[in-house]
Amino acid sequence: MDYGMIRKYEKAKQYAEETDRIEIQSMLVSFKGKNNPHTVELKGGQWHCDCSFFQTRGRCSHTMALELLFKDVLPEPTAP
Ligand SMILES: [Zn+2]
């Protein structure tokens, strides 16, 4: 790594700890569920899942797992 890239890497490590600088706007996730794979998408600050539970309740174990995983870099979840 050249000096310029080392400086950038140092800055990146600092940014990675300053999570208030980052807000993920959209994301497409392939989720290996216990029974079936699911596609989970973050769009406009809201999670959407193709599982049947999500269709009736608007929130599911897959979306809640991703809320937990990315809690520092996503907008606050809204209760359904
Ligand atoms: Zn789901």
Short mmCIF file of C-alpha atoms and ligand atoms in Angstrom, two decimals:
data_model
loop_
_atom_site.label_atom_id
_atom_site.label_comp_id
_atom_site.label_asym_id
_atom_site.label_seq_id
_atom_site.Cartn_x
_atom_site.Cartn_y
_atom_site.Cartn_z
CA MET A 1 0.00 0.00 0.00
CA ASP A 2 1.41 3.41 -0.91
CA TYR A 3 1.44 6.31 1.52
CA GLY A 4 -1.64 7.95 0.00
CA MET A 5 -3.65 4.75 0.37
CA ILE A 6 -2.43 4.21 3.94
CA ARG A 7 -3.73 7.71 4.84
CA LYS A 8 -7.08 6.85 3.25
CA TYR A 9 -7.23 3.57 5.16
CA GLU A 10 -6.58 5.37 8.46
CA LYS A 11 -9.39 7.78 7.62
CA ALA A 12 -11.67 4.87 6.68
CA LYS A 13 -11.07 3.18 10.05
CA GLN A 14 -12.02 6.44 11.81
CA TYR A 15 -15.16 6.85 9.64
CA ALA A 16 -16.20 3.26 10.32
CA GLU A 17 -16.42 4.13 14.03
CA GLU A 18 -18.30 7.39 13.43
CA THR A 19 -21.50 5.68 12.32
CA ASP A 20 -23.55 8.88 12.61
CA ARG A 21 -21.89 9.91 9.34
CA ILE A 22 -23.52 7.00 7.52
CA GLU A 23 -27.16 6.30 6.74
CA ILE A 24 -27.92 3.42 4.38
CA GLN A 25 -30.70 4.43 1.97
CA SER A 26 -31.27 1.18 0.10
CA MET A 27 -30.11 -2.41 0.25
CA LEU A 28 -31.05 -5.74 -1.35
CA VAL A 29 -30.42 -8.79 0.83
CA SER A 30 -30.64 -12.53 0.11
CA PHE A 31 -31.63 -14.09 3.41
CA LYS A 32 -31.23 -17.82 4.07
CA GLY A 33 -34.26 -18.45 6.28
CA LYS A 34 -34.69 -21.67 8.29
CA ASN A 35 -37.16 -23.06 5.72
CA ASN A 36 -36.75 -20.98 2.57
CA PRO A 37 -34.54 -18.27 1.15
CA HIS A 38 -36.06 -14.78 1.21
CA THR A 39 -35.36 -11.50 -0.46
CA VAL A 40 -35.35 -8.53 1.88
CA GLU A 41 -35.14 -4.99 0.58
CA LEU A 42 -34.57 -1.65 2.25
CA LYS A 43 -36.32 1.09 0.34
CA GLY A 44 -37.15 4.60 1.50
CA GLY A 45 -36.01 3.71 5.00
CA GLN A 46 -38.45 0.77 5.23
CA TRP A 47 -37.70 -2.96 5.10
CA HIS A 48 -39.75 -5.25 2.89
CA CYS A 49 -39.62 -9.06 2.89
CA ASP A 50 -41.20 -11.60 0.55
CA CYS A 51 -42.10 -14.05 3.34
CA SER A 52 -45.74 -14.73 4.20
CA PHE A 53 -45.43 -13.47 7.80
CA PHE A 54 -44.27 -10.07 6.58
CA GLN A 55 -47.24 -9.83 4.18
CA THR A 56 -49.68 -9.98 7.09
CA ARG A 57 -47.71 -8.25 9.87
CA GLY A 58 -45.44 -5.76 8.09
CA ARG A 59 -42.40 -6.96 10.06
CA CYS A 60 -40.79 -10.40 10.38
CA SER A 61 -37.79 -12.20 11.84
CA HIS A 62 -35.79 -11.41 8.69
CA THR A 63 -36.42 -7.66 8.73
CA MET A 64 -35.92 -7.53 12.50
CA ALA A 65 -32.59 -9.40 12.22
CA LEU A 66 -31.40 -6.82 9.68
CA GLU A 67 -32.66 -3.95 11.86
CA LEU A 68 -30.48 -5.35 14.68
CA LEU A 69 -27.49 -5.96 12.43
CA PHE A 70 -27.51 -2.48 10.88
CA LYS A 71 -29.00 -0.55 13.80
CA ASP A 72 -26.19 2.01 13.83
CA VAL A 73 -26.48 2.98 10.17
CA LEU A 74 -30.23 2.79 9.44
CA PRO A 75 -33.01 5.25 10.18
CA GLU A 76 -35.01 4.38 13.33
CA PRO A 77 -37.53 1.59 12.56
CA THR A 78 -41.18 2.57 12.79
CA ALA A 79 -43.52 0.20 14.61
CA PRO A 80 -46.08 -1.45 12.30
ZN ZN B 1 -39.50 -12.23 6.28
#
